[in-house]
C-alpha cells in the first residue's frame, strides 16, 4: 500500500516555517530507521538508555502525587533530566528521564533500580489504587508523548464509569461521530473540537494503537476549530462491526484529545537548574493547596525550562493571592503565569457535522480530484 498525503503546516504561532532543517528531520524520521512502538505491559517501568534511565509511571491521580514522586527521586539521588506528566479521568501517567546525581550517567545498578521501582510503586498505589500493582523493566525507548498515549490507553482512562467529570471537562468535550460507509466497506470517523497543536498526532496515534488503518483522511484547521474525517478499517480489513466497538472508538478519541487539553493555570518556570529543584517546586505547590494536572519538564544546558498546569486541590477556583504566594516563595522572576493557549471556545453541543459539507481547502480539492477522498453522503 502506497501512502500519499499533502500537508499545509505552520509553526505554533501560525507563521510560515523558516527552519529548513525541519523538513530534513521529518524525512529522516520517516525513513527505514524509524522505530516502532511497543504496547505498555506494566504500570511502573525502568529502563537504561544511552544517556539516561527512563521511568514510566501510571496510577490514580491525587493532590500532591507529583510532589511525592519527585521527592522520592530526589531522596534516591536521581537527577530529573526531562519529564512529562498527563492526568485525565482521575488517572496519571508520566515518563521521566533520570541520571545519577553524582555521575550524571544512566542508572544501571540493579539494586538501585529495584529500590526506585519499589518506592515509586508504594507512592503510586497509596491506599486506594488497585490498578498500579505491577512493576516491570521496559524494553523499548519511545517518543514520550506517544508512550503517554499508550500508557493511558492501557490504563483505560477512556472508561468513564464512575469518572469524576467536572465542568472543565464538559467544556472541552469534542464531538465525535462514527458511522459505517457500507457501500465502500469503510468506517467513517468525523471529529470536531477546538484546534490546538498536536491534535492530529493525538488522534492518529490513538487510531493506530487501537489497531485501525487510516485509508483516507481530511483535516481542516482554520479559525478556532479543527475538523477531521478518517476512513478506517481494522487491521483485519473489516470496518467496525458492533455498537460496543463504535462507542469504544468514540470514547478513546475523546480521551486522546482531552488528555492534552489542560485544566488550570499555566505556570512557566525558567531558571538555573539544580538537583532537587522539581521536588522543591512541587512541594511548594502542594503546601499552598495546588494540584498539578499536567507538566512538561526540560533541561537545556544549565537551564530548567518547565511548564506546570495547576488547579486548586479542593476543587475551588485558584485565588490570585495563592499564585502570588507561590511565586514569591519560588521566585517571581523565574516563575511566571501564562494564559493557557489551548483554552478555546468549544463546539456547539448537539450539532451533527460532516467534512463533506464543509468548504474544501486547496489540499482537500487536490486529494478529491485524485479520487482519494470521497464522501459517503
mmCIF file of C-alpha atoms in Angstrom:
data_model
loop_
_atom_site.group_PDB
_atom_site.id
_atom_site.type_symbol
_atom_site.label_atom_id
_atom_site.label_comp_id
_atom_site.label_asym_id
_atom_site.label_seq_id
_atom_site.Cartn_x
_atom_site.Cartn_y
_atom_site.Cartn_z
ATOM 1 C CA UNK A 1 0.000 0.000 0.000
ATOM 2 C CA UNK A 2 1.356 3.425 -1.012
ATOM 3 C CA UNK A 3 0.809 6.409 1.266
ATOM 4 C CA UNK A 4 0.041 9.727 -0.437
ATOM 5 C CA UNK A 5 -0.565 12.787 1.716
ATOM 6 C CA UNK A 6 -0.464 16.573 1.414
ATOM 7 C CA UNK A 7 0.079 18.783 4.497
ATOM 8 C CA UNK A 8 -0.055 22.570 4.762
ATOM 9 C CA UNK A 9 1.695 23.436 8.036
ATOM 10 C CA UNK A 10 2.723 26.433 10.132
ATOM 11 C CA UNK A 11 4.518 26.834 13.438
ATOM 12 C CA UNK A 12 2.573 27.115 16.699
ATOM 13 C CA UNK A 13 2.188 30.879 16.186
ATOM 14 C CA UNK A 14 0.658 30.362 12.747
ATOM 15 C CA UNK A 15 3.736 31.606 10.878
ATOM 16 C CA UNK A 16 5.433 30.103 7.857
ATOM 17 C CA UNK A 17 8.223 27.676 8.736
ATOM 18 C CA UNK A 18 11.641 29.278 8.377
ATOM 19 C CA UNK A 19 13.834 26.416 9.596
ATOM 20 C CA UNK A 20 14.999 24.444 6.538
ATOM 21 C CA UNK A 21 16.155 21.616 8.781
ATOM 22 C CA UNK A 22 12.617 20.704 9.832
ATOM 23 C CA UNK A 23 11.760 19.056 6.506
ATOM 24 C CA UNK A 24 15.016 17.106 6.607
ATOM 25 C CA UNK A 25 14.296 15.861 10.131
ATOM 26 C CA UNK A 26 10.807 14.786 9.068
ATOM 27 C CA UNK A 27 12.254 12.843 6.142
ATOM 28 C CA UNK A 28 14.754 11.141 8.410
ATOM 29 C CA UNK A 29 12.060 10.159 10.906
ATOM 30 C CA UNK A 30 10.011 8.570 8.106
ATOM 31 C CA UNK A 31 12.957 6.631 6.724
ATOM 32 C CA UNK A 32 13.819 2.948 7.175
ATOM 33 C CA UNK A 33 15.311 3.634 10.591
ATOM 34 C CA UNK A 34 12.007 4.815 12.061
ATOM 35 C CA UNK A 35 11.270 2.772 15.144
ATOM 36 C CA UNK A 36 8.022 1.066 16.052
ATOM 37 C CA UNK A 37 6.285 1.381 19.374
ATOM 38 C CA UNK A 38 5.520 -1.499 21.669
ATOM 39 C CA UNK A 39 2.468 -1.614 23.887
ATOM 40 C CA UNK A 40 2.628 -0.981 27.603
ATOM 41 C CA UNK A 41 2.690 -4.122 29.745
ATOM 42 C CA UNK A 42 3.237 -2.800 33.256
ATOM 43 C CA UNK A 43 2.429 0.283 35.250
ATOM 44 C CA UNK A 44 5.910 1.147 36.530
ATOM 45 C CA UNK A 45 8.856 0.595 34.206
ATOM 46 C CA UNK A 46 12.535 1.477 34.456
ATOM 47 C CA UNK A 47 14.922 1.195 31.552
ATOM 48 C CA UNK A 48 18.583 2.080 30.960
ATOM 49 C CA UNK A 49 19.118 4.056 27.723
ATOM 50 C CA UNK A 50 22.178 5.631 26.111
ATOM 51 C CA UNK A 51 22.075 8.929 28.027
ATOM 52 C CA UNK A 52 19.538 8.409 30.796
ATOM 53 C CA UNK A 53 17.303 5.934 32.578
ATOM 54 C CA UNK A 54 13.616 6.046 31.660
ATOM 55 C CA UNK A 55 10.906 5.674 34.286
ATOM 56 C CA UNK A 56 7.267 5.115 33.318
ATOM 57 C CA UNK A 57 4.504 5.636 35.865
ATOM 58 C CA UNK A 58 0.745 5.171 35.852
ATOM 59 C CA UNK A 59 -1.628 5.403 38.772
ATOM 60 C CA UNK A 60 -4.592 7.086 40.350
ATOM 61 C CA UNK A 61 -4.194 10.854 40.399
ATOM 62 C CA UNK A 62 -4.491 12.719 43.692
ATOM 63 C CA UNK A 63 -3.345 16.083 45.116
ATOM 64 C CA UNK A 64 0.367 16.047 45.932
ATOM 65 C CA UNK A 65 1.179 12.873 43.971
ATOM 66 C CA UNK A 66 3.734 14.532 41.701
ATOM 67 C CA UNK A 67 5.410 16.121 44.721
ATOM 68 C CA UNK A 68 5.790 12.696 46.333
ATOM 69 C CA UNK A 69 7.206 11.167 43.140
ATOM 70 C CA UNK A 70 9.860 13.863 42.713
ATOM 71 C CA UNK A 71 10.682 13.747 46.438
ATOM 72 C CA UNK A 72 11.396 10.002 46.178
ATOM 73 C CA UNK A 73 13.643 10.531 43.161
ATOM 74 C CA UNK A 74 15.497 13.327 44.945
ATOM 75 C CA UNK A 75 15.995 11.213 48.077
ATOM 76 C CA UNK A 76 17.385 8.390 45.927
ATOM 77 C CA UNK A 77 19.951 10.745 44.354
ATOM 78 C CA UNK A 78 18.258 10.814 40.960
ATOM 79 C CA UNK A 79 18.510 13.898 38.764
ATOM 80 C CA UNK A 80 15.460 14.521 36.551
ATOM 81 C CA UNK A 81 16.650 15.487 33.062
ATOM 82 C CA UNK A 82 13.255 15.717 31.433
ATOM 83 C CA UNK A 83 9.729 14.563 32.216
ATOM 84 C CA UNK A 84 6.164 14.792 31.029
ATOM 85 C CA UNK A 85 3.067 14.221 33.142
ATOM 86 C CA UNK A 86 -0.532 13.856 31.971
ATOM 87 C CA UNK A 87 -3.702 13.459 34.020
ATOM 88 C CA UNK A 88 -7.141 12.509 32.776
ATOM 89 C CA UNK A 89 -10.254 10.947 34.266
ATOM 90 C CA UNK A 90 -8.633 10.586 37.718
ATOM 91 C CA UNK A 91 -5.623 8.762 36.219
ATOM 92 C CA UNK A 92 -1.998 9.902 35.945
ATOM 93 C CA UNK A 93 0.745 8.838 33.541
ATOM 94 C CA UNK A 94 4.322 10.070 33.462
ATOM 95 C CA UNK A 95 7.541 9.425 31.561
ATOM 96 C CA UNK A 96 10.657 10.614 33.410
ATOM 97 C CA UNK A 97 14.266 10.593 32.190
ATOM 98 C CA UNK A 98 16.778 10.482 35.042
ATOM 99 C CA UNK A 99 20.520 10.244 35.615
ATOM 100 C CA UNK A 100 22.652 9.502 38.651
ATOM 101 C CA UNK A 101 23.103 12.661 40.709
ATOM 102 C CA UNK A 102 26.792 12.010 41.366
ATOM 103 C CA UNK A 103 27.977 10.807 37.950
ATOM 104 C CA UNK A 104 25.445 12.293 35.542
ATOM 105 C CA UNK A 105 25.230 8.898 33.864
ATOM 106 C CA UNK A 106 22.302 6.480 33.435
ATOM 107 C CA UNK A 107 21.425 4.412 36.490
ATOM 108 C CA UNK A 108 22.070 0.766 35.691
ATOM 109 C CA UNK A 109 22.703 -0.764 39.105
ATOM 110 C CA UNK A 110 20.000 -3.473 39.562
ATOM 111 C CA UNK A 111 19.671 -2.889 43.315
ATOM 112 C CA UNK A 112 19.261 0.848 42.846
ATOM 113 C CA UNK A 113 16.697 0.370 40.080
ATOM 114 C CA UNK A 114 14.796 -2.147 42.194
ATOM 115 C CA UNK A 115 14.634 0.311 45.092
ATOM 116 C CA UNK A 116 13.415 3.101 42.803
ATOM 117 C CA UNK A 117 10.631 0.921 41.434
ATOM 118 C CA UNK A 118 9.611 -0.338 44.856
ATOM 119 C CA UNK A 119 9.322 3.106 46.439
ATOM 120 C CA UNK A 120 7.599 4.696 43.445
ATOM 121 C CA UNK A 121 5.111 1.851 43.307
ATOM 122 C CA UNK A 122 4.392 2.359 47.004
ATOM 123 C CA UNK A 123 3.709 6.051 46.345
ATOM 124 C CA UNK A 124 1.504 5.350 43.327
ATOM 125 C CA UNK A 125 -0.628 2.709 44.995
ATOM 126 C CA UNK A 126 -1.378 4.739 48.120
ATOM 127 C CA UNK A 127 -4.337 3.215 49.916
ATOM 128 C CA UNK A 128 -6.865 3.390 47.037
ATOM 129 C CA UNK A 129 -5.391 2.400 43.685
ATOM 130 C CA UNK A 130 -5.671 -1.238 42.710
ATOM 131 C CA UNK A 131 -4.645 -0.892 39.042
ATOM 132 C CA UNK A 132 -0.990 0.001 39.628
ATOM 133 C CA UNK A 133 0.064 -3.150 41.436
ATOM 134 C CA UNK A 134 2.625 -4.339 38.867
ATOM 135 C CA UNK A 135 6.191 -3.334 38.104
ATOM 136 C CA UNK A 136 8.385 -4.223 35.143
ATOM 137 C CA UNK A 137 11.524 -3.168 33.289
ATOM 138 C CA UNK A 138 10.693 -1.587 29.920
ATOM 139 C CA UNK A 139 12.332 -2.926 26.789
ATOM 140 C CA UNK A 140 11.970 -0.118 24.248
ATOM 141 C CA UNK A 141 12.592 3.617 24.314
ATOM 142 C CA UNK A 142 9.877 5.619 22.579
ATOM 143 C CA UNK A 143 8.668 9.134 21.940
ATOM 144 C CA UNK A 144 7.421 10.458 25.310
ATOM 145 C CA UNK A 145 4.045 11.715 24.117
ATOM 146 C CA UNK A 146 3.349 8.610 22.042
ATOM 147 C CA UNK A 147 4.237 6.483 25.048
ATOM 148 C CA UNK A 148 1.942 8.522 27.316
ATOM 149 C CA UNK A 149 -0.967 7.860 24.958
ATOM 150 C CA UNK A 150 -0.182 4.142 25.061
ATOM 151 C CA UNK A 151 0.123 4.137 28.831
ATOM 152 C CA UNK A 152 -3.168 5.930 29.445
ATOM 153 C CA UNK A 153 -4.944 3.808 26.840
ATOM 154 C CA UNK A 154 -3.660 0.646 28.540
ATOM 155 C CA UNK A 155 -4.768 2.102 31.875
ATOM 156 C CA UNK A 156 -8.284 2.567 30.402
ATOM 157 C CA UNK A 157 -8.535 6.267 31.167
ATOM 158 C CA UNK A 158 -11.232 6.401 28.469
ATOM 159 C CA UNK A 159 -13.548 4.340 30.676
ATOM 160 C CA UNK A 160 -15.948 6.949 32.028
ATOM 161 C CA UNK A 161 -17.733 4.664 34.515
ATOM 162 C CA UNK A 162 -17.534 6.355 37.876
ATOM 163 C CA UNK A 163 -15.402 9.157 36.474
ATOM 164 C CA UNK A 164 -15.269 12.477 38.250
ATOM 165 C CA UNK A 165 -16.034 14.749 35.316
ATOM 166 C CA UNK A 166 -16.369 18.379 36.267
ATOM 167 C CA UNK A 167 -17.474 21.361 34.277
ATOM 168 C CA UNK A 168 -14.000 21.944 32.870
ATOM 169 C CA UNK A 169 -14.035 18.512 31.244
ATOM 170 C CA UNK A 170 -17.543 19.123 29.842
ATOM 171 C CA UNK A 171 -16.414 22.387 28.245
ATOM 172 C CA UNK A 172 -13.550 20.672 26.433
ATOM 173 C CA UNK A 173 -15.529 17.667 25.243
ATOM 174 C CA UNK A 174 -15.045 17.126 21.498
ATOM 175 C CA UNK A 175 -17.770 15.974 19.128
ATOM 176 C CA UNK A 176 -17.035 12.577 17.578
ATOM 177 C CA UNK A 177 -19.252 10.518 15.287
ATOM 178 C CA UNK A 178 -18.525 7.026 13.953
ATOM 179 C CA UNK A 179 -20.618 5.564 11.127
ATOM 180 C CA UNK A 180 -20.145 2.774 8.617
ATOM 181 C CA UNK A 181 -19.980 3.542 4.904
ATOM 182 C CA UNK A 182 -21.497 0.238 3.791
ATOM 183 C CA UNK A 183 -21.062 0.570 0.030
ATOM 184 C CA UNK A 184 -17.328 1.311 0.366
ATOM 185 C CA UNK A 185 -16.530 -1.023 3.256
ATOM 186 C CA UNK A 186 -15.086 1.718 5.486
ATOM 187 C CA UNK A 187 -15.936 3.160 8.866
ATOM 188 C CA UNK A 188 -16.062 6.963 8.737
ATOM 189 C CA UNK A 189 -14.911 8.870 11.810
ATOM 190 C CA UNK A 190 -15.790 12.570 11.996
ATOM 191 C CA UNK A 191 -14.284 14.750 14.690
ATOM 192 C CA UNK A 192 -14.815 18.382 15.622
ATOM 193 C CA UNK A 193 -13.157 20.222 18.516
ATOM 194 C CA UNK A 194 -11.157 23.359 19.358
ATOM 195 C CA UNK A 195 -7.942 23.407 17.363
ATOM 196 C CA UNK A 196 -4.611 23.143 19.158
ATOM 197 C CA UNK A 197 -1.041 21.986 18.500
ATOM 198 C CA UNK A 198 -0.515 18.214 18.127
ATOM 199 C CA UNK A 199 -4.204 17.412 17.723
ATOM 200 C CA UNK A 200 -3.584 15.373 14.552
ATOM 201 C CA UNK A 201 -0.773 13.481 16.310
ATOM 202 C CA UNK A 202 -3.078 12.588 19.198
ATOM 203 C CA UNK A 203 -5.933 11.275 17.069
ATOM 204 C CA UNK A 204 -3.828 9.313 14.571
ATOM 205 C CA UNK A 205 -1.737 7.705 17.319
ATOM 206 C CA UNK A 206 -4.907 6.592 19.071
ATOM 207 C CA UNK A 207 -6.416 5.025 15.958
ATOM 208 C CA UNK A 208 -3.105 3.261 15.262
ATOM 209 C CA UNK A 209 -2.771 1.919 18.807
ATOM 210 C CA UNK A 210 -6.351 0.629 18.569
ATOM 211 C CA UNK A 211 -5.251 -1.407 15.530
ATOM 212 C CA UNK A 212 -7.049 0.626 12.870
ATOM 213 C CA UNK A 213 -5.619 1.593 9.489
ATOM 214 C CA UNK A 214 -6.399 5.051 8.075
ATOM 215 C CA UNK A 215 -7.022 4.751 4.322
ATOM 216 C CA UNK A 216 -8.225 8.287 3.548
ATOM 217 C CA UNK A 217 -8.325 11.402 5.714
ATOM 218 C CA UNK A 218 -9.225 15.063 5.508
ATOM 219 C CA UNK A 219 -8.095 17.621 8.061
ATOM 220 C CA UNK A 220 -9.234 21.245 8.165
ATOM 221 C CA UNK A 221 -7.813 23.627 10.761
ATOM 222 C CA UNK A 222 -8.900 27.170 10.005
ATOM 223 C CA UNK A 223 -10.004 29.509 12.737
ATOM 224 C CA UNK A 224 -10.542 28.311 16.289
ATOM 225 C CA UNK A 225 -11.906 24.858 15.392
ATOM 226 C CA UNK A 226 -10.500 21.724 13.803
ATOM 227 C CA UNK A 227 -12.390 19.218 11.661
ATOM 228 C CA UNK A 228 -11.072 15.749 10.920
ATOM 229 C CA UNK A 229 -12.511 12.929 8.842
ATOM 230 C CA UNK A 230 -10.984 9.453 8.716
ATOM 231 C CA UNK A 231 -11.892 6.442 6.574
ATOM 232 C CA UNK A 232 -10.679 3.483 8.592
ATOM 233 C CA UNK A 233 -10.731 -0.308 8.771
ATOM 234 C CA UNK A 234 -9.440 -2.683 11.399
ATOM 235 C CA UNK A 235 -6.090 -4.304 10.622
ATOM 236 C CA UNK A 236 -8.012 -7.412 9.522
ATOM 237 C CA UNK A 237 -9.598 -5.302 6.771
ATOM 238 C CA UNK A 238 -13.061 -5.099 8.346
ATOM 239 C CA UNK A 239 -14.990 -1.972 9.338
ATOM 240 C CA UNK A 240 -16.426 -1.548 12.828
ATOM 241 C CA UNK A 241 -18.936 -4.337 13.355
ATOM 242 C CA UNK A 242 -20.659 -3.682 16.688
ATOM 243 C CA UNK A 243 -22.191 -0.893 18.723
ATOM 244 C CA UNK A 244 -19.776 -1.588 21.576
ATOM 245 C CA UNK A 245 -16.770 -1.169 19.296
ATOM 246 C CA UNK A 246 -18.216 2.050 17.843
ATOM 247 C CA UNK A 247 -18.682 3.559 21.314
ATOM 248 C CA UNK A 248 -15.187 2.473 22.332
ATOM 249 C CA UNK A 249 -13.653 4.339 19.381
ATOM 250 C CA UNK A 250 -15.627 7.467 20.306
ATOM 251 C CA UNK A 251 -14.584 7.316 23.961
ATOM 252 C CA UNK A 252 -10.927 6.638 23.129
ATOM 253 C CA UNK A 253 -10.713 9.553 20.698
ATOM 254 C CA UNK A 254 -12.396 11.854 23.195
ATOM 255 C CA UNK A 255 -9.886 10.778 25.841
ATOM 256 C CA UNK A 256 -6.915 11.245 23.500
ATOM 257 C CA UNK A 257 -7.973 14.836 22.800
ATOM 258 C CA UNK A 258 -8.762 15.746 26.392
ATOM 259 C CA UNK A 259 -5.518 14.383 27.871
ATOM 260 C CA UNK A 260 -3.678 17.365 26.422
ATOM 261 C CA UNK A 261 -6.478 19.910 26.915
ATOM 262 C CA UNK A 262 -5.059 21.032 30.208
ATOM 263 C CA UNK A 263 -7.174 22.255 33.062
ATOM 264 C CA UNK A 264 -5.888 25.015 35.302
ATOM 265 C CA UNK A 265 -3.481 27.945 35.313
ATOM 266 C CA UNK A 266 -0.304 27.653 33.261
ATOM 267 C CA UNK A 267 2.875 28.407 35.219
ATOM 268 C CA UNK A 268 6.215 28.614 33.420
ATOM 269 C CA UNK A 269 9.445 28.157 35.364
ATOM 270 C CA UNK A 270 12.718 29.133 33.743
ATOM 271 C CA UNK A 271 15.926 29.390 35.732
ATOM 272 C CA UNK A 272 19.176 27.748 36.757
ATOM 273 C CA UNK A 273 18.747 24.002 37.097
ATOM 274 C CA UNK A 274 19.814 22.212 40.257
ATOM 275 C CA UNK A 275 19.354 18.861 41.912
ATOM 276 C CA UNK A 276 16.072 18.691 43.821
ATOM 277 C CA UNK A 277 14.506 21.688 42.047
ATOM 278 C CA UNK A 278 11.392 19.774 40.978
ATOM 279 C CA UNK A 279 10.983 18.273 44.424
ATOM 280 C CA UNK A 280 11.074 21.734 45.994
ATOM 281 C CA UNK A 281 8.766 23.371 43.446
ATOM 282 C CA UNK A 282 6.074 20.679 43.565
ATOM 283 C CA UNK A 283 6.293 20.626 47.387
ATOM 284 C CA UNK A 284 5.558 24.357 47.435
ATOM 285 C CA UNK A 285 2.587 23.765 45.118
ATOM 286 C CA UNK A 286 1.269 21.094 47.489
ATOM 287 C CA UNK A 287 1.785 23.181 50.619
ATOM 288 C CA UNK A 288 -0.217 26.003 49.031
ATOM 289 C CA UNK A 289 -3.118 23.727 48.109
ATOM 290 C CA UNK A 290 -2.347 23.395 44.402
ATOM 291 C CA UNK A 291 -2.544 20.203 42.362
ATOM 292 C CA UNK A 292 -0.649 19.654 39.089
ATOM 293 C CA UNK A 293 -2.817 18.453 36.186
ATOM 294 C CA UNK A 294 -0.046 18.405 33.561
ATOM 295 C CA UNK A 295 3.665 19.096 33.489
ATOM 296 C CA UNK A 296 6.448 19.390 30.923
ATOM 297 C CA UNK A 297 9.976 19.337 32.347
ATOM 298 C CA UNK A 298 13.001 20.095 30.165
ATOM 299 C CA UNK A 299 16.663 20.786 30.829
ATOM 300 C CA UNK A 300 18.530 22.921 28.282
ATOM 301 C CA UNK A 301 22.156 23.066 29.217
ATOM 302 C CA UNK A 302 22.233 24.502 32.731
ATOM 303 C CA UNK A 303 18.710 25.926 32.478
ATOM 304 C CA UNK A 304 15.466 24.345 33.675
ATOM 305 C CA UNK A 305 12.522 25.136 31.379
ATOM 306 C CA UNK A 306 9.370 23.744 32.986
ATOM 307 C CA UNK A 307 5.633 24.186 32.451
ATOM 308 C CA UNK A 308 3.002 23.283 35.061
ATOM 309 C CA UNK A 309 -0.779 23.435 34.876
ATOM 310 C CA UNK A 310 -2.202 23.787 38.385
ATOM 311 C CA UNK A 311 -5.672 23.767 39.941
ATOM 312 C CA UNK A 312 -6.936 24.197 43.470
ATOM 313 C CA UNK A 313 -6.673 20.801 45.177
ATOM 314 C CA UNK A 314 -10.057 21.371 46.841
ATOM 315 C CA UNK A 315 -11.820 21.938 43.549
ATOM 316 C CA UNK A 316 -12.264 25.666 44.072
ATOM 317 C CA UNK A 317 -11.082 28.449 41.779
ATOM 318 C CA UNK A 318 -7.405 29.214 42.274
ATOM 319 C CA UNK A 319 -7.025 32.516 44.061
ATOM 320 C CA UNK A 320 -4.649 35.128 42.707
ATOM 321 C CA UNK A 321 -3.112 35.596 46.154
ATOM 322 C CA UNK A 322 -2.256 31.881 46.245
ATOM 323 C CA UNK A 323 -0.424 32.113 42.935
ATOM 324 C CA UNK A 324 1.431 35.217 44.099
ATOM 325 C CA UNK A 325 2.415 33.499 47.347
ATOM 326 C CA UNK A 326 3.805 30.568 45.359
ATOM 327 C CA UNK A 327 5.694 32.903 43.024
ATOM 328 C CA UNK A 328 7.226 34.774 45.938
ATOM 329 C CA UNK A 329 8.399 31.542 47.552
ATOM 330 C CA UNK A 330 9.832 30.035 44.366
ATOM 331 C CA UNK A 331 10.979 33.336 42.836
ATOM 332 C CA UNK A 332 8.757 35.754 40.957
ATOM 333 C CA UNK A 333 11.414 36.310 38.306
ATOM 334 C CA UNK A 334 11.653 32.626 37.358
ATOM 335 C CA UNK A 335 8.006 31.544 37.808
ATOM 336 C CA UNK A 336 5.550 33.309 35.557
ATOM 337 C CA UNK A 337 1.831 32.969 34.905
ATOM 338 C CA UNK A 338 0.875 32.376 31.279
ATOM 339 C CA UNK A 339 -2.511 32.178 29.615
ATOM 340 C CA UNK A 340 -3.358 28.636 28.520
ATOM 341 C CA UNK A 341 -3.210 28.825 24.730
ATOM 342 C CA UNK A 342 -5.133 25.548 24.482
ATOM 343 C CA UNK A 343 -8.258 27.123 26.013
ATOM 344 C CA UNK A 344 -10.670 27.910 23.226
ATOM 345 C CA UNK A 345 -14.424 28.030 22.726
ATOM 346 C CA UNK A 346 -15.940 24.552 22.455
ATOM 347 C CA UNK A 347 -18.057 23.479 19.501
ATOM 348 C CA UNK A 348 -21.813 23.689 19.877
ATOM 349 C CA UNK A 349 -23.369 20.650 21.506
ATOM 350 C CA UNK A 350 -25.804 18.545 19.537
ATOM 351 C CA UNK A 351 -24.613 19.717 16.108
ATOM 352 C CA UNK A 352 -24.136 16.991 13.524
ATOM 353 C CA UNK A 353 -21.313 17.631 11.143
ATOM 354 C CA UNK A 354 -19.561 16.161 8.154
ATOM 355 C CA UNK A 355 -16.456 17.348 6.386
ATOM 356 C CA UNK A 356 -18.206 16.597 3.122
ATOM 357 C CA UNK A 357 -20.456 19.583 3.816
ATOM 358 C CA UNK A 358 -17.637 21.973 4.662
ATOM 359 C CA UNK A 359 -15.743 24.161 2.234
ATOM 360 C CA UNK A 360 -12.753 22.357 0.745
ATOM 361 C CA UNK A 361 -9.211 23.633 1.194
ATOM 362 C CA UNK A 362 -6.707 23.549 -1.621
ATOM 363 C CA UNK A 363 -5.111 20.335 -0.365
ATOM 364 C CA UNK A 364 -8.515 18.674 0.046
ATOM 365 C CA UNK A 365 -9.504 19.650 -3.512
ATOM 366 C CA UNK A 366 -6.286 18.107 -4.752
ATOM 367 C CA UNK A 367 -6.941 14.815 -2.954
ATOM 368 C CA UNK A 368 -10.597 14.866 -4.050
ATOM 369 C CA UNK A 369 -9.661 15.298 -7.698
ATOM 370 C CA UNK A 370 -7.298 12.336 -7.433
ATOM 371 C CA UNK A 371 -10.157 10.222 -6.152
ATOM 372 C CA UNK A 372 -8.547 9.715 -2.747
ATOM 373 C CA UNK A 373 -11.374 11.433 -0.861
ATOM 374 C CA UNK A 374 -14.971 10.500 -1.444
ATOM 375 C CA UNK A 375 -17.889 11.431 0.772
ATOM 376 C CA UNK A 376 -20.461 8.855 1.766
ATOM 377 C CA UNK A 377 -23.227 11.438 1.826
#
